[in-house]
mmCIF file of C-alpha atoms and ligand atoms in Angstrom:
data_model
loop_
_atom_site.group_PDB
_atom_site.id
_atom_site.type_symbol
_atom_site.label_atom_id
_atom_site.label_comp_id
_atom_site.label_asym_id
_atom_site.label_seq_id
_atom_site.Cartn_x
_atom_site.Cartn_y
_atom_site.Cartn_z
ATOM 1 C CA MET A 1 0.009 0.058 0.084
ATOM 2 C CA LYS A 2 1.375 3.402 -0.896
ATOM 3 C CA THR A 3 0.396 6.310 1.313
ATOM 4 C CA SER A 4 2.116 8.743 3.606
ATOM 5 C CA ILE A 5 -0.959 8.890 5.765
ATOM 6 C CA GLU A 6 -0.618 7.029 9.193
ATOM 7 C CA ILE A 7 -3.402 6.196 11.503
ATOM 8 C CA ASP A 8 -3.321 4.102 14.494
ATOM 9 C CA THR A 9 -5.098 0.823 13.700
ATOM 10 C CA LYS A 10 -5.627 -0.234 17.254
ATOM 11 C CA GLU A 11 -7.601 3.265 17.849
ATOM 12 C CA VAL A 12 -9.826 2.177 15.148
ATOM 13 C CA GLY A 13 -10.503 -1.180 16.908
ATOM 14 C CA LYS A 14 -11.240 0.699 20.098
ATOM 15 C CA TRP A 15 -13.700 3.157 18.308
ATOM 16 C CA VAL A 16 -15.714 0.176 17.181
ATOM 17 C CA GLU A 17 -15.817 -1.606 20.475
ATOM 18 C CA TRP A 18 -16.706 1.725 22.229
ATOM 19 C CA LEU A 19 -19.639 2.440 19.982
ATOM 20 C CA ALA A 20 -20.640 -1.175 20.330
ATOM 21 C CA THR A 21 -21.203 -0.757 24.155
ATOM 22 C CA PHE A 22 -24.343 1.353 23.387
ATOM 23 C CA GLY A 23 -26.976 -1.238 23.056
ATOM 24 C CA ALA A 24 -24.534 -4.347 23.494
ATOM 25 C CA THR A 25 -26.544 -7.721 23.543
ATOM 26 C CA LYS A 26 -25.750 -10.961 25.293
ATOM 27 C CA ASN A 27 -24.624 -12.613 21.990
ATOM 28 C CA GLY A 28 -21.952 -9.915 21.266
ATOM 29 C CA GLY A 29 -24.230 -8.030 19.118
ATOM 30 C CA VAL A 30 -25.897 -4.565 19.191
ATOM 31 C CA THR A 31 -29.498 -3.444 19.328
ATOM 32 C CA ARG A 32 -29.808 0.287 18.894
ATOM 33 C CA LEU A 33 -33.136 1.173 17.768
ATOM 34 C CA LEU A 34 -34.293 4.716 16.721
ATOM 35 C CA TYR A 35 -35.094 6.934 19.870
ATOM 36 C CA ASP A 36 -34.563 4.276 22.357
ATOM 37 C CA GLU A 37 -32.195 4.751 25.409
ATOM 38 C CA ASN A 38 -29.165 3.167 23.753
ATOM 39 C CA TRP A 39 -29.591 5.465 20.740
ATOM 40 C CA ARG A 40 -29.941 8.412 22.834
ATOM 41 C CA LEU A 41 -26.771 7.543 24.848
ATOM 42 C CA ALA A 42 -24.814 6.816 21.604
ATOM 43 C CA GLN A 43 -25.839 10.052 19.847
ATOM 44 C CA HIS A 44 -25.034 12.164 22.779
ATOM 45 C CA SER A 45 -21.759 10.457 23.558
ATOM 46 C CA LEU A 46 -20.843 10.909 19.874
ATOM 47 C CA LEU A 47 -21.585 14.712 20.250
ATOM 48 C CA GLN A 48 -19.239 14.732 23.233
ATOM 49 C CA LYS A 49 -16.559 13.094 21.055
ATOM 50 C CA MET A 50 -17.131 15.592 18.440
ATOM 51 C CA ASN A 51 -16.852 18.541 20.659
ATOM 52 C CA GLU A 52 -13.558 17.135 22.115
ATOM 53 C CA MET A 53 -12.296 16.859 18.441
ATOM 54 C CA GLY A 54 -13.063 20.572 18.039
ATOM 55 C CA LEU A 55 -15.898 20.016 15.813
ATOM 56 C CA SER A 56 -19.046 22.234 16.202
ATOM 57 C CA SER A 57 -21.690 19.614 16.881
ATOM 58 C CA TYR A 58 -25.482 20.016 16.772
ATOM 59 C CA PHE A 59 -28.667 17.879 16.279
ATOM 60 C CA ASP A 60 -31.425 18.749 13.733
ATOM 61 C CA GLY A 61 -35.150 18.387 14.463
ATOM 62 C CA VAL A 62 -35.112 14.523 13.932
ATOM 63 C CA GLY A 63 -31.901 13.738 15.701
ATOM 64 C CA ASN A 64 -29.435 13.555 12.956
ATOM 65 C CA LEU A 65 -26.294 14.492 14.619
ATOM 66 C CA PHE A 66 -23.691 16.640 12.824
ATOM 67 C CA GLY A 67 -20.172 17.609 13.502
ATOM 68 C CA ARG A 68 -18.865 20.385 11.560
ATOM 69 C CA LEU A 69 -15.323 21.447 10.516
ATOM 70 C CA GLU A 70 -15.728 24.939 9.241
ATOM 71 C CA GLY A 71 -14.014 25.839 5.804
ATOM 72 C CA THR A 72 -12.145 29.070 5.185
ATOM 73 C CA LEU A 73 -14.165 29.863 1.881
ATOM 74 C CA GLN A 74 -17.344 30.526 3.740
ATOM 75 C CA GLU A 75 -19.156 28.779 0.872
ATOM 76 C CA GLU A 76 -22.535 27.849 1.454
ATOM 77 C CA LYS A 77 -22.449 24.256 0.372
ATOM 78 C CA LYS A 78 -20.996 21.635 2.709
ATOM 79 C CA ILE A 79 -19.477 18.055 2.079
ATOM 80 C CA LEU A 80 -21.277 15.681 4.212
ATOM 81 C CA THR A 81 -19.842 12.202 5.171
ATOM 82 C CA GLY A 82 -21.011 9.503 7.512
ATOM 83 C CA SER A 83 -23.745 6.761 7.986
ATOM 84 C CA HIS A 84 -26.522 5.641 10.319
ATOM 85 C CA ILE A 85 -26.374 4.997 14.069
ATOM 86 C CA ASP A 86 -29.406 2.711 14.300
ATOM 87 C CA THR A 87 -29.185 -1.181 13.932
ATOM 88 C CA VAL A 88 -31.490 -4.078 13.281
ATOM 89 C CA ILE A 89 -32.387 -6.149 16.350
ATOM 90 C CA ASP A 90 -29.175 -8.077 17.520
ATOM 91 C CA GLY A 91 -27.245 -6.539 14.684
ATOM 92 C CA GLY A 92 -23.462 -6.208 14.294
ATOM 93 C CA LYS A 93 -20.887 -3.561 15.431
ATOM 94 C CA TYR A 94 -19.984 -2.334 11.892
ATOM 95 C CA ASP A 95 -23.230 -1.728 9.969
ATOM 96 C CA GLY A 96 -23.609 1.975 9.849
ATOM 97 C CA ALA A 97 -21.350 2.390 12.896
ATOM 98 C CA TYR A 98 -18.192 1.993 10.809
ATOM 99 C CA GLY A 99 -19.158 4.767 8.501
ATOM 100 C CA ILE A 100 -19.555 7.245 11.476
ATOM 101 C CA ILE A 101 -16.433 6.248 13.050
ATOM 102 C CA ALA A 102 -14.374 6.366 9.555
ATOM 103 C CA SER A 103 -15.726 9.861 9.001
ATOM 104 C CA LEU A 104 -14.797 11.021 12.388
ATOM 105 C CA VAL A 105 -11.216 9.475 12.362
ATOM 106 C CA ALA A 106 -10.816 11.010 8.892
ATOM 107 C CA VAL A 107 -12.043 14.474 9.663
ATOM 108 C CA HIS A 108 -9.974 14.478 12.919
ATOM 109 C CA TYR A 109 -6.849 13.437 11.070
ATOM 110 C CA LEU A 110 -7.364 16.206 8.417
ATOM 111 C CA ASN A 111 -7.826 18.831 10.936
ATOM 112 C CA GLN A 112 -4.752 17.800 12.988
ATOM 113 C CA HIS A 113 -2.516 17.502 9.879
ATOM 114 C CA TYR A 114 -3.931 20.316 7.590
ATOM 115 C CA GLY A 115 -6.019 22.682 9.686
ATOM 116 C CA ALA A 116 -9.147 24.110 8.319
ATOM 117 C CA PRO A 117 -10.381 22.877 5.015
ATOM 118 C CA LYS A 118 -11.458 25.362 2.310
ATOM 119 C CA LYS A 119 -14.769 23.739 1.980
ATOM 120 C CA THR A 120 -16.652 22.852 5.263
ATOM 121 C CA ILE A 121 -17.050 19.174 5.963
ATOM 122 C CA GLU A 122 -19.763 17.808 8.380
ATOM 123 C CA VAL A 123 -19.569 14.408 9.722
ATOM 124 C CA VAL A 124 -23.201 13.018 10.127
ATOM 125 C CA SER A 125 -24.404 10.336 12.384
ATOM 126 C CA LEU A 126 -27.892 9.756 10.723
ATOM 127 C CA CYS A 127 -30.665 8.932 13.136
ATOM 128 C CA GLU A 128 -32.221 5.934 11.290
ATOM 129 C CA GLU A 129 -31.785 3.775 8.311
ATOM 130 C CA GLU A 130 -32.964 0.169 8.994
ATOM 131 C CA GLY A 131 -36.790 0.494 9.608
ATOM 132 C CA SER A 132 -36.317 -1.807 12.599
ATOM 133 C CA ARG A 133 -38.482 -0.031 15.073
ATOM 134 C CA PHE A 134 -41.058 1.816 13.053
ATOM 135 C CA PRO A 135 -42.343 0.720 9.532
ATOM 136 C CA LEU A 136 -40.350 3.637 7.856
ATOM 137 C CA ALA A 137 -36.731 3.262 6.573
ATOM 138 C CA PHE A 138 -34.180 6.027 5.785
ATOM 139 C CA TRP A 139 -35.780 8.469 8.222
ATOM 140 C CA GLY A 140 -32.408 10.294 8.801
ATOM 141 C CA SER A 141 -31.278 10.719 5.081
ATOM 142 C CA GLY A 142 -34.932 11.108 3.928
ATOM 143 C CA SER A 143 -35.606 14.009 6.203
ATOM 144 C CA ILE A 144 -32.351 15.933 5.157
ATOM 145 C CA THR A 145 -32.929 15.325 1.463
ATOM 146 C CA GLY A 146 -36.741 16.303 1.811
ATOM 147 C CA LYS A 147 -37.994 12.836 0.859
ATOM 148 C CA TYR A 148 -39.858 12.711 4.195
ATOM 149 C CA THR A 149 -41.551 15.499 6.256
ATOM 150 C CA LYS A 150 -43.004 15.118 9.747
ATOM 151 C CA GLU A 151 -46.191 14.174 8.210
ATOM 152 C CA ASP A 152 -44.806 10.791 7.092
ATOM 153 C CA CYS A 153 -44.299 9.555 10.711
ATOM 154 C CA LYS A 154 -47.879 10.419 11.791
ATOM 155 C CA GLY A 155 -49.863 7.290 12.762
ATOM 156 C CA LEU A 156 -46.801 5.224 13.111
ATOM 157 C CA TYR A 157 -46.459 2.898 16.130
ATOM 158 C CA ASP A 158 -43.648 0.352 17.177
ATOM 159 C CA THR A 159 -44.428 -3.299 18.369
ATOM 160 C CA ARG A 160 -45.063 -1.959 21.807
ATOM 161 C CA LYS A 161 -47.541 0.521 20.720
ATOM 162 C CA ASN A 162 -45.402 3.625 21.297
ATOM 163 C CA SER A 163 -46.255 6.413 18.761
ATOM 164 C CA PHE A 164 -43.445 7.676 16.754
ATOM 165 C CA SER A 165 -44.049 11.302 18.058
ATOM 166 C CA HIS A 166 -43.890 9.977 21.688
ATOM 167 C CA ALA A 167 -40.684 8.074 20.974
ATOM 168 C CA MET A 168 -39.238 11.492 19.564
ATOM 169 C CA SER A 169 -40.140 13.462 22.438
ATOM 170 C CA SER A 170 -38.925 10.828 24.852
ATOM 171 C CA VAL A 171 -35.423 11.734 23.620
ATOM 172 C CA GLY A 172 -35.901 15.410 23.817
ATOM 173 C CA LEU A 173 -36.938 16.105 20.075
ATOM 174 C CA GLN A 174 -39.862 18.110 19.449
ATOM 175 C CA ALA A 175 -41.821 17.516 16.176
ATOM 176 C CA ASP A 176 -41.795 20.785 14.077
ATOM 177 C CA SER A 177 -39.056 22.465 16.162
ATOM 178 C CA LYS A 178 -36.343 23.022 13.637
ATOM 179 C CA PRO A 179 -36.399 22.736 9.794
ATOM 180 C CA VAL A 180 -34.701 19.518 8.868
ATOM 181 C CA LYS A 181 -34.366 19.565 4.960
ATOM 182 C CA ARG A 182 -31.120 21.015 3.936
ATOM 183 C CA GLU A 183 -30.379 23.121 0.787
ATOM 184 C CA ASP A 184 -26.651 23.296 1.256
ATOM 185 C CA ILE A 185 -25.352 19.964 0.745
ATOM 186 C CA ASP A 186 -22.425 19.951 -1.735
ATOM 187 C CA SER A 187 -22.022 16.074 -1.763
ATOM 188 C CA PHE A 188 -22.394 13.009 0.370
ATOM 189 C CA ILE A 189 -19.647 10.314 0.861
ATOM 190 C CA GLU A 190 -20.596 7.142 2.758
ATOM 191 C CA ILE A 191 -18.385 4.213 3.703
ATOM 192 C CA HIS A 192 -20.059 1.126 4.773
ATOM 193 C CA ILE A 193 -19.358 -2.755 5.188
ATOM 194 C CA GLU A 194 -20.148 -4.633 2.020
ATOM 195 C CA GLN A 195 -22.648 -7.019 3.889
ATOM 196 C CA GLY A 196 -21.847 -9.690 1.052
ATOM 197 C CA ALA A 197 -18.966 -11.808 0.360
ATOM 198 C CA VAL A 198 -17.728 -10.577 -3.011
ATOM 199 C CA LEU A 199 -14.849 -8.427 -1.793
ATOM 200 C CA GLU A 200 -13.518 -11.205 0.472
ATOM 201 C CA LYS A 201 -13.842 -13.791 -2.012
ATOM 202 C CA GLU A 202 -11.878 -11.856 -4.550
ATOM 203 C CA HIS A 203 -9.313 -10.815 -1.952
ATOM 204 C CA LYS A 204 -10.016 -7.086 -2.464
ATOM 205 C CA SER A 205 -10.053 -4.458 0.364
ATOM 206 C CA ILE A 206 -12.194 -1.694 -1.130
ATOM 207 C CA GLY A 207 -15.251 -1.752 -3.268
ATOM 208 C CA ILE A 208 -16.290 1.325 -5.177
ATOM 209 C CA VAL A 209 -19.919 1.373 -5.921
ATOM 210 C CA SER A 210 -21.260 2.589 -9.240
ATOM 211 C CA HIS A 211 -25.041 1.872 -8.520
ATOM 212 C CA ILE A 212 -27.517 0.795 -6.052
ATOM 213 C CA VAL A 213 -30.048 -1.558 -7.282
ATOM 214 C CA GLY A 214 -33.616 -0.847 -7.933
ATOM 215 C CA GLN A 215 -35.949 -3.212 -6.110
ATOM 216 C CA ARG A 216 -39.594 -4.283 -6.888
ATOM 217 C CA ARG A 217 -41.539 -6.584 -4.874
ATOM 218 C CA PHE A 218 -44.766 -8.318 -5.697
ATOM 219 C CA THR A 219 -47.320 -10.873 -4.149
ATOM 220 C CA VAL A 220 -48.495 -13.467 -6.648
ATOM 221 C CA LYS A 221 -51.576 -15.390 -6.028
ATOM 222 C CA VAL A 222 -52.406 -18.663 -7.947
ATOM 223 C CA THR A 223 -55.969 -19.875 -7.635
ATOM 224 C CA GLY A 224 -56.913 -23.422 -8.498
ATOM 225 C CA GLU A 225 -59.446 -25.838 -7.062
ATOM 226 C CA SER A 226 -59.327 -27.870 -3.924
ATOM 227 C CA ASN A 227 -60.093 -31.493 -4.417
ATOM 228 C CA HIS A 228 -59.558 -35.105 -3.207
ATOM 229 C CA ALA A 229 -55.749 -36.310 -3.586
ATOM 230 C CA GLY A 230 -56.834 -39.854 -4.301
ATOM 231 C CA THR A 231 -59.990 -39.560 -6.458
ATOM 232 C CA THR A 232 -59.321 -36.704 -8.727
ATOM 233 C CA PRO A 233 -57.348 -38.085 -11.775
ATOM 234 C CA MET A 234 -54.294 -35.952 -12.897
ATOM 235 C CA PRO A 235 -55.919 -34.389 -16.083
ATOM 236 C CA TYR A 236 -58.976 -33.070 -14.112
ATOM 237 C CA ARG A 237 -56.990 -31.029 -11.563
ATOM 238 C CA LYS A 238 -56.504 -27.468 -11.120
ATOM 239 C CA ASP A 239 -53.501 -27.831 -8.816
ATOM 240 C CA SER A 240 -52.369 -24.397 -7.753
ATOM 241 C CA ILE A 241 -49.136 -25.749 -6.312
ATOM 242 C CA LEU A 242 -48.037 -27.281 -9.631
ATOM 243 C CA LEU A 243 -48.859 -23.990 -11.448
ATOM 244 C CA ALA A 244 -46.922 -21.889 -8.852
ATOM 245 C CA ALA A 245 -43.969 -24.270 -9.143
ATOM 246 C CA GLU A 246 -44.066 -23.760 -12.987
ATOM 247 C CA CYS A 247 -44.310 -19.900 -12.677
ATOM 248 C CA ILE A 248 -41.276 -19.913 -10.011
ATOM 249 C CA THR A 249 -39.159 -22.089 -12.209
ATOM 250 C CA TYR A 250 -39.831 -19.798 -15.149
ATOM 251 C CA VAL A 251 -38.847 -16.714 -12.947
ATOM 252 C CA ILE A 252 -35.620 -18.335 -12.108
ATOM 253 C CA ASN A 253 -34.734 -19.558 -15.506
ATOM 254 C CA GLN A 254 -35.323 -15.984 -17.048
ATOM 255 C CA VAL A 255 -33.134 -14.438 -14.431
ATOM 256 C CA THR A 256 -30.132 -16.335 -15.489
ATOM 257 C CA GLU A 257 -31.013 -15.850 -19.116
ATOM 258 C CA ILE A 258 -31.567 -12.093 -19.032
ATOM 259 C CA ASP A 259 -28.473 -10.651 -17.234
ATOM 260 C CA PRO A 260 -25.929 -12.091 -14.852
ATOM 261 C CA GLN A 261 -26.462 -9.242 -12.434
ATOM 262 C CA LEU A 262 -30.122 -9.583 -12.306
ATOM 263 C CA VAL A 263 -31.473 -11.246 -9.004
ATOM 264 C CA ALA A 264 -34.806 -12.518 -8.117
ATOM 265 C CA THR A 265 -35.976 -14.403 -5.025
ATOM 266 C CA VAL A 266 -39.267 -16.162 -4.012
ATOM 267 C CA GLY A 267 -38.703 -16.040 -0.289
ATOM 268 C CA LYS A 268 -42.160 -16.515 1.006
ATOM 269 C CA ILE A 269 -44.880 -19.126 -0.026
ATOM 270 C CA GLU A 270 -48.154 -20.012 1.489
ATOM 271 C CA ALA A 271 -50.583 -22.944 0.335
ATOM 272 C CA LEU A 272 -54.226 -23.256 1.139
ATOM 273 C CA PRO A 273 -55.469 -25.313 2.771
ATOM 274 C CA ASN A 274 -51.901 -26.689 3.268
ATOM 275 C CA VAL A 275 -52.986 -30.274 3.893
ATOM 276 C CA PRO A 276 -51.153 -33.367 2.593
ATOM 277 C CA ASN A 277 -54.175 -35.229 1.014
ATOM 278 C CA VAL A 278 -55.846 -32.239 -0.511
ATOM 279 C CA ILE A 279 -55.086 -30.662 -3.864
ATOM 280 C CA ALA A 280 -54.189 -26.964 -2.909
ATOM 281 C CA LYS A 281 -56.865 -24.433 -3.818
ATOM 282 C CA GLU A 282 -54.501 -21.293 -3.424
ATOM 283 C CA VAL A 283 -50.764 -20.539 -3.462
ATOM 284 C CA THR A 284 -49.436 -17.027 -2.811
ATOM 285 C CA PHE A 285 -45.745 -16.409 -3.144
ATOM 286 C CA THR A 286 -43.627 -13.256 -3.041
ATOM 287 C CA LEU A 287 -41.289 -12.159 -5.809
ATOM 288 C CA ASP A 288 -38.405 -9.808 -5.098
ATOM 289 C CA VAL A 289 -36.378 -8.606 -8.139
ATOM 290 C CA ARG A 290 -33.339 -6.377 -8.231
ATOM 291 C CA HIS A 291 -31.127 -4.703 -10.854
ATOM 292 C CA HIS A 292 -29.185 -1.487 -11.253
ATOM 293 C CA GLN A 293 -31.196 -0.637 -14.610
ATOM 294 C CA GLU A 294 -34.670 0.050 -14.778
ATOM 295 C CA GLU A 295 -34.914 -1.092 -18.232
ATOM 296 C CA VAL A 296 -33.723 -4.397 -17.333
ATOM 297 C CA LEU A 297 -36.320 -4.679 -14.480
ATOM 298 C CA ASP A 298 -39.128 -3.534 -16.917
ATOM 299 C CA TYR A 299 -38.155 -6.245 -19.502
ATOM 300 C CA PHE A 300 -38.135 -8.964 -16.813
ATOM 301 C CA CYS A 301 -41.356 -8.022 -15.284
ATOM 302 C CA GLU A 302 -42.992 -7.791 -18.715
ATOM 303 C CA LYS A 303 -41.677 -11.414 -19.763
ATOM 304 C CA VAL A 304 -42.602 -12.923 -16.471
ATOM 305 C CA PHE A 305 -46.059 -11.475 -16.049
ATOM 306 C CA SER A 306 -46.991 -12.395 -19.813
ATOM 307 C CA TYR A 307 -45.907 -15.869 -18.955
ATOM 308 C CA PHE A 308 -48.223 -15.957 -16.017
ATOM 309 C CA LYS A 309 -51.085 -14.555 -18.118
ATOM 310 C CA GLN A 310 -50.371 -17.201 -20.746
ATOM 311 C CA LYS A 311 -50.397 -19.963 -18.283
ATOM 312 C CA SER A 312 -53.457 -18.775 -16.641
ATOM 313 C CA ILE A 313 -55.432 -19.052 -20.057
ATOM 314 C CA GLU A 314 -53.943 -22.576 -20.703
ATOM 315 C CA THR A 315 -54.823 -24.003 -17.360
ATOM 316 C CA GLY A 316 -57.916 -22.093 -16.570
ATOM 317 C CA MET A 317 -56.652 -21.052 -13.152
ATOM 318 C CA ASP A 318 -56.311 -17.282 -11.990
ATOM 319 C CA VAL A 319 -52.730 -15.917 -11.593
ATOM 320 C CA GLU A 320 -52.987 -12.435 -10.078
ATOM 321 C CA TRP A 321 -50.094 -10.168 -8.956
ATOM 322 C CA GLU A 322 -49.848 -6.968 -6.870
ATOM 323 C CA GLN A 323 -46.703 -4.820 -6.539
ATOM 324 C CA TRP A 324 -46.028 -3.366 -3.202
ATOM 325 C CA MET A 325 -42.552 -2.050 -3.439
ATOM 326 C CA ASP A 326 -40.871 0.020 -6.152
ATOM 327 C CA VAL A 327 -37.484 1.500 -5.183
ATOM 328 C CA GLN A 328 -35.644 3.146 -8.205
ATOM 329 C CA ALA A 329 -32.141 2.104 -9.053
ATOM 330 C CA VAL A 330 -29.662 4.976 -8.253
ATOM 331 C CA ALA A 331 -26.439 5.716 -9.836
ATOM 332 C CA MET A 332 -23.549 7.151 -7.737
ATOM 333 C CA ASP A 333 -21.976 10.229 -9.043
ATOM 334 C CA ASP A 334 -19.467 9.661 -11.849
ATOM 335 C CA LYS A 335 -16.802 12.244 -11.083
ATOM 336 C CA LEU A 336 -16.707 11.184 -7.317
ATOM 337 C CA THR A 337 -16.598 7.494 -8.274
ATOM 338 C CA LYS A 338 -13.786 8.078 -10.674
ATOM 339 C CA LEU A 339 -11.904 10.079 -8.216
ATOM 340 C CA ALA A 340 -12.255 7.376 -5.606
ATOM 341 C CA TYR A 341 -11.104 4.813 -8.073
ATOM 342 C CA ARG A 342 -7.996 6.868 -8.907
ATOM 343 C CA ILE A 343 -7.078 7.222 -5.311
ATOM 344 C CA VAL A 344 -7.447 3.527 -4.455
ATOM 345 C CA GLU A 345 -5.376 2.697 -7.528
ATOM 346 C CA GLU A 346 -2.716 5.262 -6.433
ATOM 347 C CA MET A 347 -2.575 3.830 -3.015
ATOM 348 C CA ASP A 348 -2.120 0.316 -4.619
ATOM 349 C CA ILE A 349 -5.148 -1.017 -2.607
ATOM 350 C CA PRO A 350 -6.793 -4.241 -4.301
ATOM 351 C CA ASN A 351 -10.265 -2.908 -5.265
ATOM 352 C CA ARG A 352 -13.247 -3.603 -7.449
ATOM 353 C CA LYS A 353 -16.158 -1.655 -8.845
ATOM 354 C CA MET A 354 -19.344 -3.080 -7.691
ATOM 355 C CA ILE A 355 -23.143 -2.696 -7.584
ATOM 356 C CA SER A 356 -24.759 -2.665 -4.234
ATOM 357 C CA GLY A 357 -27.593 -5.169 -3.847
ATOM 358 C CA ALA A 358 -28.579 -3.704 -0.520
ATOM 359 C CA GLY A 359 -30.065 -0.272 0.095
ATOM 360 C CA HIS A 360 -28.180 2.441 1.946
ATOM 361 C CA ASP A 361 -28.376 6.175 2.845
ATOM 362 C CA ALA A 362 -26.279 6.938 -0.264
ATOM 363 C CA GLN A 363 -29.232 5.766 -2.463
ATOM 364 C CA VAL A 364 -31.430 8.518 -0.859
ATOM 365 C CA PHE A 365 -28.778 11.151 -1.129
ATOM 366 C CA GLY A 366 -27.857 9.825 -4.669
ATOM 367 C CA THR A 367 -31.094 11.327 -6.091
ATOM 368 C CA TYR A 368 -30.432 14.627 -4.330
ATOM 369 C CA CYS A 369 -26.795 15.548 -4.602
ATOM 370 C CA PRO A 370 -23.427 14.028 -5.940
ATOM 371 C CA THR A 371 -22.937 10.846 -3.808
ATOM 372 C CA ALA A 372 -20.078 8.231 -3.469
ATOM 373 C CA LEU A 373 -20.470 5.016 -1.655
ATOM 374 C CA LEU A 374 -17.274 2.804 -0.649
ATOM 375 C CA PHE A 375 -17.367 -0.739 0.704
ATOM 376 C CA VAL A 376 -14.981 -2.609 2.964
ATOM 377 C CA PRO A 377 -15.218 -6.498 3.191
ATOM 378 C CA SER A 378 -17.382 -8.419 5.518
ATOM 379 C CA VAL A 379 -15.775 -11.674 6.718
ATOM 380 C CA GLY A 380 -17.956 -14.664 5.459
ATOM 381 C CA GLY A 381 -20.221 -11.996 3.883
ATOM 382 C CA ILE A 382 -22.213 -11.923 7.207
ATOM 383 C CA SER A 383 -24.135 -8.943 8.203
ATOM 384 C CA HIS A 384 -27.140 -8.025 10.406
ATOM 385 C CA SER A 385 -25.860 -10.715 12.984
ATOM 386 C CA PRO A 386 -23.571 -10.398 16.055
ATOM 387 C CA LYS A 387 -21.214 -12.318 13.708
ATOM 388 C CA GLU A 388 -20.626 -9.415 11.541
ATOM 389 C CA HIS A 389 -16.868 -8.632 11.208
ATOM 390 C CA THR A 390 -14.351 -6.727 9.305
ATOM 391 C CA ASP A 391 -10.601 -7.140 9.699
ATOM 392 C CA LEU A 392 -8.887 -4.195 11.353
ATOM 393 C CA GLU A 393 -6.597 -3.736 8.387
ATOM 394 C CA ASP A 394 -9.577 -3.346 6.000
ATOM 395 C CA LEU A 395 -11.159 -0.862 8.305
ATOM 396 C CA LYS A 396 -8.136 1.106 8.358
ATOM 397 C CA ARG A 397 -7.628 1.042 4.539
ATOM 398 C CA GLY A 398 -11.093 2.341 4.100
ATOM 399 C CA ILE A 399 -10.315 5.322 6.281
ATOM 400 C CA LEU A 400 -7.034 6.121 4.594
ATOM 401 C CA VAL A 401 -9.120 6.272 1.294
ATOM 402 C CA LEU A 402 -11.618 8.355 2.868
ATOM 403 C CA ILE A 403 -8.969 10.713 4.332
ATOM 404 C CA GLU A 404 -7.565 11.129 0.871
ATOM 405 C CA LEU A 405 -10.989 11.604 -0.936
ATOM 406 C CA LEU A 406 -12.079 14.242 1.616
ATOM 407 C CA HIS A 407 -8.528 15.993 1.376
ATOM 408 C CA ARG A 408 -8.873 16.258 -2.337
ATOM 409 C CA LEU A 409 -12.419 17.562 -2.220
ATOM 410 C CA ALA A 410 -12.235 20.114 0.541
ATOM 411 C CA TYR A 411 -8.680 21.328 0.755
HETATM 412 ZN ZN1 ZN B 1 -26.249 0.024 7.071
#
């Protein structure tokens, strides 16, 4: 690796362990849900750390925490870097947390070695991304970019029947206190764990994300006829399980034929009446399909649903589908991505360009301002688990790249 930047690897490890104490679970994982006590302690402790580092820190109206390193140019636009503080239930120490730590360590290094930047940099600890407590994801980045307003959290409750607004006020945040949408963001840089096994399998330390996939989800219902499993000859049956199986097989075969980067999953299936000696009357299954180009998703959906229609006519059974999720694919900023790639190559760090199959705050920022997303490897590809792990050397390499990237953008 070629770089003159030196950071203390052990310090990085200490940061990870420190932040993981807020919401530590018995299994060695972390549960830090939006506006719970662990969340509050983590955000306020981070605020204190930011102050100790000489950053001017503040919360916005929904609990996003910012630590600002003021630029000398007094420009209105600010470079934003960070990730999310919330976790899934019994999640890992790195998801989200690493991006906040990396940004803090990077900005602290830059401040100590080069003083004030030309352009203002803000580290952000986003209040929520996972949707683990309330049925709403990307609340932090969505509030900053104007995707969400306070109206969107009205009528939302967690599983313990706490309302969203009650949860907010319990951590000292008042709905409608300060405006949250920002008009002064120059760009957003996020570094995150991969949460997959590609980087590890290919022995790469950095992934440079070009796109975050679009996601569409459907529920498909196949309706046949219930009948006796012994007395109904095969040609007279309207077997919904058989037709569902044909539809699912078609889906999977199409995926491999259309594009190697297309993925589709039938992850949930239910049969009625679900009895061993009765021909099933009805099968419902889910279909989750992802790709980074909307045209490919359109083509896939058209092909699959016209097959479903044709099979419905052939068999005299009903096949209906309903879409309940449509997340657009988002491209990361070309200039920023190329710059990150140049830096990683100059530093001689093994890397690859990649597409993110998971959602990130960067996808919300990506539709709003120039955005870059970098990955470091996840050991065994495991995430959303106490077993989530990234080697210290890889955590460090990610921070070195972030330092260099911020240096070139802000100084
Ligand atoms: Zn995350």
